[in-house]
mmCIF file of C-alpha atoms in Angstrom:
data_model
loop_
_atom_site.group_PDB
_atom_site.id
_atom_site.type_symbol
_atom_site.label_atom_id
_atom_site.label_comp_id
_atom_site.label_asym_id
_atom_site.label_seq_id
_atom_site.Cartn_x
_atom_site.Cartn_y
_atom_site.Cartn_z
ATOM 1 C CA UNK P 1 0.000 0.000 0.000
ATOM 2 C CA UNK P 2 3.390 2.484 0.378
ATOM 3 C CA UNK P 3 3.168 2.000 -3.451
ATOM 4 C CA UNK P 4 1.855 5.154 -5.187
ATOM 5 C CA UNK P 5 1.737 4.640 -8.805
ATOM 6 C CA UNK P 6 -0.837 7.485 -9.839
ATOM 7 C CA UNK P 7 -2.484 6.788 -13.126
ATOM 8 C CA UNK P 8 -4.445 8.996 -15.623
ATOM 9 C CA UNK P 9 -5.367 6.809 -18.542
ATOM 10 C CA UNK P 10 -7.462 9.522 -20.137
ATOM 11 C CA UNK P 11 -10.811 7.182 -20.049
ATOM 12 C CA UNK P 12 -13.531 9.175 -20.557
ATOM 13 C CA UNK P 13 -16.519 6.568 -19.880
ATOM 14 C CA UNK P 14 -16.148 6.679 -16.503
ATOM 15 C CA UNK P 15 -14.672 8.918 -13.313
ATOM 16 C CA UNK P 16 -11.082 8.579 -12.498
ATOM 17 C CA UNK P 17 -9.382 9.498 -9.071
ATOM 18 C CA UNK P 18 -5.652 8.378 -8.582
ATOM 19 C CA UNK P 19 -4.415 5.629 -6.431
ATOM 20 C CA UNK P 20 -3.592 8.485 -3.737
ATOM 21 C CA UNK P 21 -6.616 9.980 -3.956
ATOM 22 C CA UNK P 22 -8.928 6.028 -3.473
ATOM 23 C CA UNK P 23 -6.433 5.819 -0.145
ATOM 24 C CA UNK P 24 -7.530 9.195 0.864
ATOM 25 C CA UNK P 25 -11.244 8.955 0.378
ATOM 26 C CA UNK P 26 -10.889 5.339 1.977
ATOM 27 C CA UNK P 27 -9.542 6.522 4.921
ATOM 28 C CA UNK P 28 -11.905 9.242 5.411
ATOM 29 C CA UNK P 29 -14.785 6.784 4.884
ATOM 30 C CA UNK P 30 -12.892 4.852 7.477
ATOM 31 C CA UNK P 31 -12.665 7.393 10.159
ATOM 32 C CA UNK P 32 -15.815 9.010 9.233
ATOM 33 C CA UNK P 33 -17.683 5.322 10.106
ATOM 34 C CA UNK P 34 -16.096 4.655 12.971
ATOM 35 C CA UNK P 35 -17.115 7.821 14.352
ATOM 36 C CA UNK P 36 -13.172 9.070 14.434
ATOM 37 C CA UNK P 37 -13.901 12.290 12.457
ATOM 38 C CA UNK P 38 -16.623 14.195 11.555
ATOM 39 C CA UNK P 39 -16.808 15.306 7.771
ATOM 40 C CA UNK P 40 -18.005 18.285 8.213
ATOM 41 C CA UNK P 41 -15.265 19.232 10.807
ATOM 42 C CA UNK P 42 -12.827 18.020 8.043
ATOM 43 C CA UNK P 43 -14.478 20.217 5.214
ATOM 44 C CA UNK P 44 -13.710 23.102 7.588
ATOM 45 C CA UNK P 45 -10.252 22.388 8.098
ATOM 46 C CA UNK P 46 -9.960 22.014 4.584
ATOM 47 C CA UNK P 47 -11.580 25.065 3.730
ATOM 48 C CA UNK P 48 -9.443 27.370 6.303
ATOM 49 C CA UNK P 49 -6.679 26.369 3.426
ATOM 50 C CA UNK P 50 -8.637 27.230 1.234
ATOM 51 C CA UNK P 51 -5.840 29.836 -0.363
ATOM 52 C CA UNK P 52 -2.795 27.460 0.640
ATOM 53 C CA UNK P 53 -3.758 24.812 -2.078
ATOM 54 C CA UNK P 54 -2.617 24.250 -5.218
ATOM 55 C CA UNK P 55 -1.118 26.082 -7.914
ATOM 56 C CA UNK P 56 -3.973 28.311 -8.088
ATOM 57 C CA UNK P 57 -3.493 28.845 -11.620
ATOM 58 C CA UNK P 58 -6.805 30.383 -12.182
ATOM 59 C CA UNK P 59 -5.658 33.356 -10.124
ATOM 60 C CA UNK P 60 -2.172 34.147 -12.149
ATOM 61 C CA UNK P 61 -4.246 33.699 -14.984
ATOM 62 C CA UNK P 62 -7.112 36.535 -14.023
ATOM 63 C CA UNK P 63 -4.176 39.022 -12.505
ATOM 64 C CA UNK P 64 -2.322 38.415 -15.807
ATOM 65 C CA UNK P 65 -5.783 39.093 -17.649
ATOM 66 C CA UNK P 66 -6.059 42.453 -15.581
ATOM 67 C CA UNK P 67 -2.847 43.678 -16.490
ATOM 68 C CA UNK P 68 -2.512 42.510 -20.636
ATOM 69 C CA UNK P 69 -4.762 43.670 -22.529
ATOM 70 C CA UNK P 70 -4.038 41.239 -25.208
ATOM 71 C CA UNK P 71 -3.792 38.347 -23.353
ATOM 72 C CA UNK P 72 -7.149 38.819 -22.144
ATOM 73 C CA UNK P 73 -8.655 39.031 -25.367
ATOM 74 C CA UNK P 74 -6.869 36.116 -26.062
ATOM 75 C CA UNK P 75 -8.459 34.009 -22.615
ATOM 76 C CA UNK P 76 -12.076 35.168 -23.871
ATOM 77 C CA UNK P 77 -11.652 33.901 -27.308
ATOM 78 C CA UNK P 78 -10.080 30.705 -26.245
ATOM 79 C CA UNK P 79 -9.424 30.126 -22.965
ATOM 80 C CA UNK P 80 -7.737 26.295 -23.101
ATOM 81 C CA UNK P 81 -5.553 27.981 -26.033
ATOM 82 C CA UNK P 82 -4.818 30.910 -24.531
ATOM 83 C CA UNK P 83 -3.657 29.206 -21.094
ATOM 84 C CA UNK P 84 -1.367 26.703 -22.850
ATOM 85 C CA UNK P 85 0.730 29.610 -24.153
ATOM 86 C CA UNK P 86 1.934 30.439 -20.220
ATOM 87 C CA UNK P 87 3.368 26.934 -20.457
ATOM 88 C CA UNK P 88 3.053 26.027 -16.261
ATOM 89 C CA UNK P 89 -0.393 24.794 -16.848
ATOM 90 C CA UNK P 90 -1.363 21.343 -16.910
ATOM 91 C CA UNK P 91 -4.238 19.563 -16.951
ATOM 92 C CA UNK P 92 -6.524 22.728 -17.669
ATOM 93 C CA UNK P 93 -8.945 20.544 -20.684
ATOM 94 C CA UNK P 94 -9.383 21.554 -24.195
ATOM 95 C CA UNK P 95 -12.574 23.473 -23.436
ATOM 96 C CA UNK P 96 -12.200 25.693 -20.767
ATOM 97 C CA UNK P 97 -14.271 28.608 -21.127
ATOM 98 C CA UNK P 98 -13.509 32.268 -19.596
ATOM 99 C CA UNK P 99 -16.583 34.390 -18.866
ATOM 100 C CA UNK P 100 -15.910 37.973 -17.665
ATOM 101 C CA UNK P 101 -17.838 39.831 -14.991
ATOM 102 C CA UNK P 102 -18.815 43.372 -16.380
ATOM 103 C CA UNK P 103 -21.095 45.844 -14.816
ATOM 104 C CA UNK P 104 -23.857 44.760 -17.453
ATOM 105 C CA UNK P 105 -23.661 40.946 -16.653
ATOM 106 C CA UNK P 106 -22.526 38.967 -13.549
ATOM 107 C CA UNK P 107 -21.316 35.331 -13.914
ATOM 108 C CA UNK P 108 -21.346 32.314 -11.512
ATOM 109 C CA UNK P 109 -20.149 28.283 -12.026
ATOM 110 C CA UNK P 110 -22.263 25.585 -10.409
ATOM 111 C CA UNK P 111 -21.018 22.178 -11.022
ATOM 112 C CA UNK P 112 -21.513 18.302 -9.682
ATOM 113 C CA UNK P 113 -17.554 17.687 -8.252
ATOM 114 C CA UNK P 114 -16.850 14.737 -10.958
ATOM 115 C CA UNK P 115 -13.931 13.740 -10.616
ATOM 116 C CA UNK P 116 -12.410 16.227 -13.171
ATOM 117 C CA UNK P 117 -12.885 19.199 -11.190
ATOM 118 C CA UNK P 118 -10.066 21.661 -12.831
ATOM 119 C CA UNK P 119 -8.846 22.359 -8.417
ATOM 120 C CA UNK P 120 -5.397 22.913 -10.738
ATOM 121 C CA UNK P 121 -7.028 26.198 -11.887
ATOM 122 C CA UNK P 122 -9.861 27.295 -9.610
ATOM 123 C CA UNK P 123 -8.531 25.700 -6.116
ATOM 124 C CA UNK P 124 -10.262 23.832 -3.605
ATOM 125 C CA UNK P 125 -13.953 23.330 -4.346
ATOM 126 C CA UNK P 126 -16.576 25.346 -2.393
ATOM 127 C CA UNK P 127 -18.293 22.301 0.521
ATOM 128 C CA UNK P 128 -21.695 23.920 -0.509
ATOM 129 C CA UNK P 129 -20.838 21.926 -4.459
ATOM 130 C CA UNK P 130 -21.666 18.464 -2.356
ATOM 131 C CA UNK P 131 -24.925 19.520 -1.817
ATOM 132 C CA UNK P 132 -27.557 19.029 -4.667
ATOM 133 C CA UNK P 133 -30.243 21.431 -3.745
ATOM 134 C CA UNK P 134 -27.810 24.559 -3.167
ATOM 135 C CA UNK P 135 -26.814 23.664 -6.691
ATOM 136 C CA UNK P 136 -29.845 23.438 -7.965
ATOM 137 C CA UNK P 137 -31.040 26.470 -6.265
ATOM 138 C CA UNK P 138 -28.261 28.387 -7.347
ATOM 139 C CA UNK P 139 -29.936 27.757 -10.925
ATOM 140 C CA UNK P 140 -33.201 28.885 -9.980
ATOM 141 C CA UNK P 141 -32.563 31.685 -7.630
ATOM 142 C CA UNK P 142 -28.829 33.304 -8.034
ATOM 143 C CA UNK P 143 -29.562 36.199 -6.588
ATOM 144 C CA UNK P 144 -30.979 34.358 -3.598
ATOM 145 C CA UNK P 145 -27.727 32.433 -3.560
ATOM 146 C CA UNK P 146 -25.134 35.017 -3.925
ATOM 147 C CA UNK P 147 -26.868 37.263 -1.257
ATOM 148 C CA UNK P 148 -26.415 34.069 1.166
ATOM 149 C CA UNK P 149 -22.857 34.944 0.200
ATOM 150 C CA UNK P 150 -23.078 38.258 1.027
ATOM 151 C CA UNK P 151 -22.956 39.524 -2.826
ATOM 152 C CA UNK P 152 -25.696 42.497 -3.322
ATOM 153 C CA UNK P 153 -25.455 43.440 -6.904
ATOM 154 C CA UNK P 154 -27.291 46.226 -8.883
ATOM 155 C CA UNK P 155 -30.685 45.593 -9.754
ATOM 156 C CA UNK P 156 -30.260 45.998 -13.336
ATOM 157 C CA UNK P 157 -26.764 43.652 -13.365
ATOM 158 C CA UNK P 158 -27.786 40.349 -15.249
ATOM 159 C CA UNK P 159 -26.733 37.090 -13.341
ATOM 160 C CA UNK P 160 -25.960 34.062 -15.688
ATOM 161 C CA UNK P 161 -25.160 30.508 -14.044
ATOM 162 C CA UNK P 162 -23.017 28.235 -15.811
ATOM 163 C CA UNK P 163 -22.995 24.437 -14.958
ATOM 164 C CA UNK P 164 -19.746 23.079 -15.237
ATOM 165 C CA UNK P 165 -19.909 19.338 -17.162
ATOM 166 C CA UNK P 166 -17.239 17.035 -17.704
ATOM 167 C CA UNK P 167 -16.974 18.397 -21.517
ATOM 168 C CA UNK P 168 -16.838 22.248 -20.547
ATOM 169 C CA UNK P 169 -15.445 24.160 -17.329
ATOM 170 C CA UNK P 170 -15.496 27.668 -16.759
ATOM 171 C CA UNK P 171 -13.791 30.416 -15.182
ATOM 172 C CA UNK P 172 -15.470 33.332 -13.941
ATOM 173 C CA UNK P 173 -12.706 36.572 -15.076
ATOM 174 C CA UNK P 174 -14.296 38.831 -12.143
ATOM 175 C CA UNK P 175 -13.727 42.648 -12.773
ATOM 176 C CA UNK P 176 -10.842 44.602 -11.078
ATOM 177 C CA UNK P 177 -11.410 46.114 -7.938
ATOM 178 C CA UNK P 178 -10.401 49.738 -7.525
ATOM 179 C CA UNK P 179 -7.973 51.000 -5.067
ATOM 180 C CA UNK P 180 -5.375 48.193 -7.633
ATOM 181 C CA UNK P 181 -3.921 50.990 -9.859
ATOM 182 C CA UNK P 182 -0.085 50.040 -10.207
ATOM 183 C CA UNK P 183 -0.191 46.575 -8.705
ATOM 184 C CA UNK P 184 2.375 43.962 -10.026
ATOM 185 C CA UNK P 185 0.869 40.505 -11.293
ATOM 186 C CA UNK P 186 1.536 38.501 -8.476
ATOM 187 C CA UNK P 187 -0.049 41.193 -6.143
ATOM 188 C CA UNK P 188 -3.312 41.038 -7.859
ATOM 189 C CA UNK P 189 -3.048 37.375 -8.372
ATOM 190 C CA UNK P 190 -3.038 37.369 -4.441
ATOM 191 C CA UNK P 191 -6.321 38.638 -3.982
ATOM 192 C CA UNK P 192 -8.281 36.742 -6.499
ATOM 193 C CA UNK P 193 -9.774 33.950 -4.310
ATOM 194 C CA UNK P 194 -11.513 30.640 -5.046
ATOM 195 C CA UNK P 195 -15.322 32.375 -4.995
ATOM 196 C CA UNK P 196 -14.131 35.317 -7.060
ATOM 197 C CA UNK P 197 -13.386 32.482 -9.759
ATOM 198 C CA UNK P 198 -17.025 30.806 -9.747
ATOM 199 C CA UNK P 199 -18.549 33.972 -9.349
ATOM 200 C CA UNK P 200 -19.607 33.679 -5.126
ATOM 201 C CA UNK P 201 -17.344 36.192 -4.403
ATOM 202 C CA UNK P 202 -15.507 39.318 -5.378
ATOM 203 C CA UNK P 203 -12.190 40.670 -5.097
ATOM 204 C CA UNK P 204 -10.817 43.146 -3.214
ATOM 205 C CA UNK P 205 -8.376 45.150 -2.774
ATOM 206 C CA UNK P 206 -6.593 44.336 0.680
ATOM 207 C CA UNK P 207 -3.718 46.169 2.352
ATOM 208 C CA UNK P 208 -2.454 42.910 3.096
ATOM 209 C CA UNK P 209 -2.035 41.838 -0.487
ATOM 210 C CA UNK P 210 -0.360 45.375 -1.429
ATOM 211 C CA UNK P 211 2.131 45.734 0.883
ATOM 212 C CA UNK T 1 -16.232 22.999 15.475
ATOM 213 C CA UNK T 2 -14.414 25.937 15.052
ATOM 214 C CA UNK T 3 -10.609 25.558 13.559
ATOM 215 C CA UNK T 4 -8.396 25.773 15.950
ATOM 216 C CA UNK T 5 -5.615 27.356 14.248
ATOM 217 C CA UNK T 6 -2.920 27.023 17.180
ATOM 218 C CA UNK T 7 -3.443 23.680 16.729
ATOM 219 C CA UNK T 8 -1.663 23.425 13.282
ATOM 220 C CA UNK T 9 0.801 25.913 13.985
ATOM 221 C CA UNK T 10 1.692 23.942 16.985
ATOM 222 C CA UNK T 11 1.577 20.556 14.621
ATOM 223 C CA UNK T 12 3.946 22.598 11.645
ATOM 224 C CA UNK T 13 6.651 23.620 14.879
ATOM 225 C CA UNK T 14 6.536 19.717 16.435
ATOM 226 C CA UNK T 15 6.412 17.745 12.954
ATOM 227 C CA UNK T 16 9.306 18.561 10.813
ATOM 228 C CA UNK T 17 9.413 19.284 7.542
ATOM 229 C CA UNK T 18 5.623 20.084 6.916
ATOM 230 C CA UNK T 19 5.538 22.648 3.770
ATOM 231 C CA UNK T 20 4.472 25.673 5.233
ATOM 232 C CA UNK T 21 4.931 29.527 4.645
ATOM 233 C CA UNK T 22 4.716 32.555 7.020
ATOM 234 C CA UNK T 23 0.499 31.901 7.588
ATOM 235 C CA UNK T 24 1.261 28.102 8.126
ATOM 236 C CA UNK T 25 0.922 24.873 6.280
ATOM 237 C CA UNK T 26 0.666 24.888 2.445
ATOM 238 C CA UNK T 27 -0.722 21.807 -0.012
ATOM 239 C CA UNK T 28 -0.088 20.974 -3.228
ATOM 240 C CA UNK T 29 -3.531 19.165 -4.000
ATOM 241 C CA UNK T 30 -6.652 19.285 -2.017
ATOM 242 C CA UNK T 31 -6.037 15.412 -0.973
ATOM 243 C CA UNK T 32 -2.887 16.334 0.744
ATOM 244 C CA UNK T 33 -5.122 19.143 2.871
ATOM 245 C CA UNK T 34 -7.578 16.335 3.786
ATOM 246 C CA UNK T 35 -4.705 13.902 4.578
ATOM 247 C CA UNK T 36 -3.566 16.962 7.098
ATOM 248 C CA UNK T 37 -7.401 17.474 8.434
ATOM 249 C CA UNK T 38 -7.728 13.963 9.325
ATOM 250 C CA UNK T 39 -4.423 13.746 11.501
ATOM 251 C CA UNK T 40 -5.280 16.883 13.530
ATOM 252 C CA UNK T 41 -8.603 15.514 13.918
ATOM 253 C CA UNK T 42 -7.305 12.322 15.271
ATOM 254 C CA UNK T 43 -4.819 14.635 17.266
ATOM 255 C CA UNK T 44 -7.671 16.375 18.225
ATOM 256 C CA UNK T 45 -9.117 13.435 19.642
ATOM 257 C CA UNK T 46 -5.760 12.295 21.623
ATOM 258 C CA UNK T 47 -5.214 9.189 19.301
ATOM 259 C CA UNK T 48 -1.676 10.099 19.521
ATOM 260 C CA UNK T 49 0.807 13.068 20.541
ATOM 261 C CA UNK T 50 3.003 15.219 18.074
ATOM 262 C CA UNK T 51 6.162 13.047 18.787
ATOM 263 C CA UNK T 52 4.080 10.068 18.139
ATOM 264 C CA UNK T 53 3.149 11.159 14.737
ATOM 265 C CA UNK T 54 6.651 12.676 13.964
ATOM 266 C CA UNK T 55 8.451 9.288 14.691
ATOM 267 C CA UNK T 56 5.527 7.384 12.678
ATOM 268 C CA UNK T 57 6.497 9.571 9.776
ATOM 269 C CA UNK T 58 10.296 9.616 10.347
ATOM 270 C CA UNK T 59 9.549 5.846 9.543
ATOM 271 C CA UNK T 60 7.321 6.110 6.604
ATOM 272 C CA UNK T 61 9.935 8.701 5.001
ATOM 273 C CA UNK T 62 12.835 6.171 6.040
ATOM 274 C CA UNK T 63 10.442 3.023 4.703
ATOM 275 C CA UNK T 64 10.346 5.496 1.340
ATOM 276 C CA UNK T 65 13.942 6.475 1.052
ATOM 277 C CA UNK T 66 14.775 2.581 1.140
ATOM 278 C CA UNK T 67 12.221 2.360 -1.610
ATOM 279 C CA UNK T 68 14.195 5.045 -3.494
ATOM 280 C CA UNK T 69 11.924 7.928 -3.239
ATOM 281 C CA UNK T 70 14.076 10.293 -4.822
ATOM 282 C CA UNK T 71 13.492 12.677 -1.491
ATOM 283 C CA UNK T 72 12.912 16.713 -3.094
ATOM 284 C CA UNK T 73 10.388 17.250 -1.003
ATOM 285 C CA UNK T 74 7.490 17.012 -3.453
ATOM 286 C CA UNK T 75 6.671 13.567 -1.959
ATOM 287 C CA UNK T 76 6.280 14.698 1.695
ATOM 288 C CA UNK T 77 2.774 14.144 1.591
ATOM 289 C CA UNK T 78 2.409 10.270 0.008
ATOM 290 C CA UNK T 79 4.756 9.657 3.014
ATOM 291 C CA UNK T 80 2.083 11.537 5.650
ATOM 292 C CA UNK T 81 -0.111 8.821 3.969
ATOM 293 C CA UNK T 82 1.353 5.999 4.269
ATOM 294 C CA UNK T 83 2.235 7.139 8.233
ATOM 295 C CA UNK T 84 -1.785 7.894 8.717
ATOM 296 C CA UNK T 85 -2.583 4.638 7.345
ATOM 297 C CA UNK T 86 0.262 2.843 9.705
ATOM 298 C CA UNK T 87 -0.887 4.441 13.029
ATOM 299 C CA UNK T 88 -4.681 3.831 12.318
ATOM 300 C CA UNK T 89 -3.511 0.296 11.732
ATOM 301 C CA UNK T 90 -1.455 0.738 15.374
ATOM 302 C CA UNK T 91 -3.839 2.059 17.408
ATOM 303 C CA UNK T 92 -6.209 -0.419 16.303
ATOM 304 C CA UNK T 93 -8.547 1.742 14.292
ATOM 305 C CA UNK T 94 -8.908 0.059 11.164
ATOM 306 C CA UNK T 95 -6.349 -2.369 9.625
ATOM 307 C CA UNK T 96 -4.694 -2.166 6.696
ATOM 308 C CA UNK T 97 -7.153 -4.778 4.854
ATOM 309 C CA UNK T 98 -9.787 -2.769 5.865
ATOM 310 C CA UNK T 99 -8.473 0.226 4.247
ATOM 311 C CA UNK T 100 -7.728 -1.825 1.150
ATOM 312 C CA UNK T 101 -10.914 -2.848 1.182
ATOM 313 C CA UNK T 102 -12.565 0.591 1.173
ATOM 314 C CA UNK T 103 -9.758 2.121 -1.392
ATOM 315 C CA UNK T 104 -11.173 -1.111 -3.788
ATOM 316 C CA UNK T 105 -14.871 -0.304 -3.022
ATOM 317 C CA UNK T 106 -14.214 3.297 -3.697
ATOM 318 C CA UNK T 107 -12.342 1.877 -6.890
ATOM 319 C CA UNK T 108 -15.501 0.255 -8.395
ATOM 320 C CA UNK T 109 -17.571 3.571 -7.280
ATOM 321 C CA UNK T 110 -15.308 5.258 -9.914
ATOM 322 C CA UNK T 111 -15.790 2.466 -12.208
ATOM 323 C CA UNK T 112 -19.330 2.775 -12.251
ATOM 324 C CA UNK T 113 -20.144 6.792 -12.014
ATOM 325 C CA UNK T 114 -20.094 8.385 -15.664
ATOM 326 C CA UNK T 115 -17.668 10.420 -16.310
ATOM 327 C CA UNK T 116 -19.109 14.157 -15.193
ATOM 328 C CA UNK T 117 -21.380 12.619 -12.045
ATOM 329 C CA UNK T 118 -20.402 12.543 -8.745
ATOM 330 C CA UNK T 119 -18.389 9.600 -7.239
ATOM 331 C CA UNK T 120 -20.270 8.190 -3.767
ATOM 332 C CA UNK T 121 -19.637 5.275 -1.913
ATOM 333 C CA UNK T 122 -22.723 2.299 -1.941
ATOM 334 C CA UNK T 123 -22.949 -0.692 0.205
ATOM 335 C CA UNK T 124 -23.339 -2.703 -3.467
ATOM 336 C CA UNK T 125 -19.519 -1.255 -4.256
ATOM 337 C CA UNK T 126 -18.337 -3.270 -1.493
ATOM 338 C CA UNK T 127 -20.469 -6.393 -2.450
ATOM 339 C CA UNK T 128 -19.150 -6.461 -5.937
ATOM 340 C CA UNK T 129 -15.546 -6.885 -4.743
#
């Protein structure tokens, strides 16, 4: 069992988790049945990381949107394509799809964890994704759903939900926040968090990230 | 349960070598966060002490290095595995057959869930094995 041969034989009839991953969710079930751990209490762990995983190459890609003009145009045309040409992306999918945020229209990503979740470009994924109804209500009522988050937006901003399938992901390119003016890429990439990427959050600008 | 955050800076100070940076522990892949939520849960719960788990991982990364893990650090975590699967088997918890026998059941869960549906564990996933 010390053995860890991770395979990704690109199958696409069924779902796919790596060796590591089946030892993980084992021992979870494990713990969780034995009434060693409580899921919920792990989620929140998990969650408190929530910024510490991963490449989070879904954030270097927005702040690198923000700041080149041309490369953004480039992301919104073709987002797989556009990706590949940073070269320290892997795994993204051939049909990754940017939407941007814009004062007009407001964008947000449900999707059913499969086991392709892109976490290599958006990050962890939110615990509220496990839950079928919160998905399904996000479809019917995103305004509902993004106040629970604490998002207010204009009246007159139009909210489209996207549901993520194994074929298509999507990333959410939220808008700049003010108060930004002259930040380097790796600033901005600091504050663009998980939720600003599906669309249940928005950045902003922190001291923290600036100084 | 609220996070008790002293409790994994305490955990990054007494276990060496946990990737961390100035807020605390970083992760490379969501599983290796959940492999680090489940030990300070069991910590949590007094299954074992700090030096416990340090010198159950000392092992697994010495068990590894025999193996010819080529050691640059990118590992770290497939060796906090296999020392979370070796003290649950120690302190009586679950065995390691047991845990083989949920990793296969979770195996033929993935076998049988279309791609783009969620994976969950059923009672008929561990009947099939």
């Amino acid at each position: 069992m010390a053995h860890d041969h991770d395979h990704h034989h690109h199958d696409h009839d069924h779902s796919e988790l790596s060796e590591t991953e089946l030892r993980v969710r084992a021992l979870e079930t494990v713990l969780t049945e034995k009434g060693y751990v409580d899921p919920a209490a792990l989620d929140a762990i998990v969650e408190a990381y929530q910024t510490k995983i991963g490449p989070r190459n879904g954030a270097r890609v927005v702040a690198k949107a923000w700041t080149d003009p041309s490369f953004k145009q480039a992301l919104l045309d073709d987002a797989s394509k556009a990706i590949a040409t940073l070269g320290h992306v892997s795994r993204v999918g051939d049909h990754l799809i940017a939407v941007e945020n814009t004062p007009q229209r407001h964008n947000m990503v449900v999707c059913t964890l499969c086991s392709c979740y892109p976490w290599e470009m958006l990050g962890l994924p939110p615990v509220w994704y496990k839950a079928s109804p919160y998905r399904s209500r996000a479809v019917k009522d995103p305004r509902g759903v993004l106040a629970d988050f604490g998002i207010a937006l204009p009246k007159d901003t139009e909210i489209r939900v996207w549901d993520s399938t194994a074929e298509t992901r999507f990333l959410v390119l939220p808008m700049r926040p003010a108060g930004t003016e002259g930040w380097s890429e790796e600033q901005l990439a600091e504050i663009v968090t998980r939720d600003s990427m599906i669309g249940t959050g928005l950045p902003t600008a922190e001291p923290k990230a600036a100084s | 349960m609220t996070i008790d955050y002293s409790a994994a800076r305490r955990a990054t100070q007494e276990v060496p070598g946990i990737p961390h940076d100035a807020d605390g522990p970083v992760f490379a892949a969501p599983w290796e966060a959940q492999a680090f939520a489940m030990t300070l849960a069991l910590y949590d719960r007094g299954l074992f002490t700090w030096p416990e788990w340090a010198a159950t991982l000392a092992a697994a990364i010495k068990r590894a290095q025999g193996a010819g893990d080529p050691d640059t650090g990118d590992t770290y975590y497939s060796h906090w595995l296999a020392a979370l699967e070796t003290i649950v088997a120690a302190k009586g918890v679950a065995t390691h057959d047991t845990l083989h026998r949920y990793r296969d059941a979770w195996d033929h869960a993935c076998d049988r869930t279309p791609h783009g549906k969620p994976i969950e564990l059923r009672p008929d996933d561990f009947r099939a094995l």
